[in-house]
C-alpha positions as a printed Julia matrix, in Angstrom:
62×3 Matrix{Float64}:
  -6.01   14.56   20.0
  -7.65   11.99   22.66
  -5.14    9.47   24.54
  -6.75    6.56   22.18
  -6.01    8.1    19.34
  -2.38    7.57   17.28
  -0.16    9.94   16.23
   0.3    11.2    13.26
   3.87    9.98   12.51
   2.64    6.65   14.04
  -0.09    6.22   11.76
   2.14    7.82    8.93
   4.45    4.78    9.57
   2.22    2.49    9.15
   1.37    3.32    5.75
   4.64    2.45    4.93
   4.34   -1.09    4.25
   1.44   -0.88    1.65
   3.8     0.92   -0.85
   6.72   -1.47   -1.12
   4.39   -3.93   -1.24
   2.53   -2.68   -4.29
   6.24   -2.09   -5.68
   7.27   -5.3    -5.52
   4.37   -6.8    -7.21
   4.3    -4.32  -10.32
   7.86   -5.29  -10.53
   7.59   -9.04  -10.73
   4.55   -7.99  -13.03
   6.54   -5.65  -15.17
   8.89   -8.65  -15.95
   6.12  -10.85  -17.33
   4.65   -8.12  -19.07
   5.75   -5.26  -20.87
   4.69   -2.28  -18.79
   6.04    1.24  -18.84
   7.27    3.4   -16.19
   3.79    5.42  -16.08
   1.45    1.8   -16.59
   3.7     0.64  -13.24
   3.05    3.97  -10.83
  -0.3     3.96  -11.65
  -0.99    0.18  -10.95
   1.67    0.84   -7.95
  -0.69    3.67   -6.27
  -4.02    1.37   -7.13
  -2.24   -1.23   -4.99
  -1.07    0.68   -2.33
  -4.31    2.39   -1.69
  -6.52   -1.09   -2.36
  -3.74   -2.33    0.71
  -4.11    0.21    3.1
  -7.74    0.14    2.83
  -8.11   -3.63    3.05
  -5.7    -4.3     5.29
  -7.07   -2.75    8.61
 -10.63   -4.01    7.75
  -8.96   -7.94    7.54
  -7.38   -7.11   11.28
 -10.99   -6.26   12.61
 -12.79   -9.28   11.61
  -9.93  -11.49   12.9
């Protein structure tokens, strides 16, 4: 590991927001639509993932 680079647990943390995120909005989705519990982890993960991968790419063009 290089001095630029973060730490793990840094970058772990992170990655923290992109999950409750993608909870939140299958939730307020699963109460306009009838969803179950599997239908809402696996739109959950898709979210998460589309997040994290967005999310750092938006903070380099700014």
């Amino acid at each position: 590991m290089t001095a630029g680079e973060p730490r793990f647990v840094d970058r772990l943390r992170s990655l923290l927001g992109a999950p409750i995120i993608a909870l939140v909005l299958v939730y307020v989705d699963s109460s306009l639509v009838d969803l179950s519990l599997f239908h809402m982890a696996t739109i959950a993960l898709v979210l998460s993932v589309g997040i994290h991968e967005i999310a750092p790419r938006v903070g380099e063009i700014s």
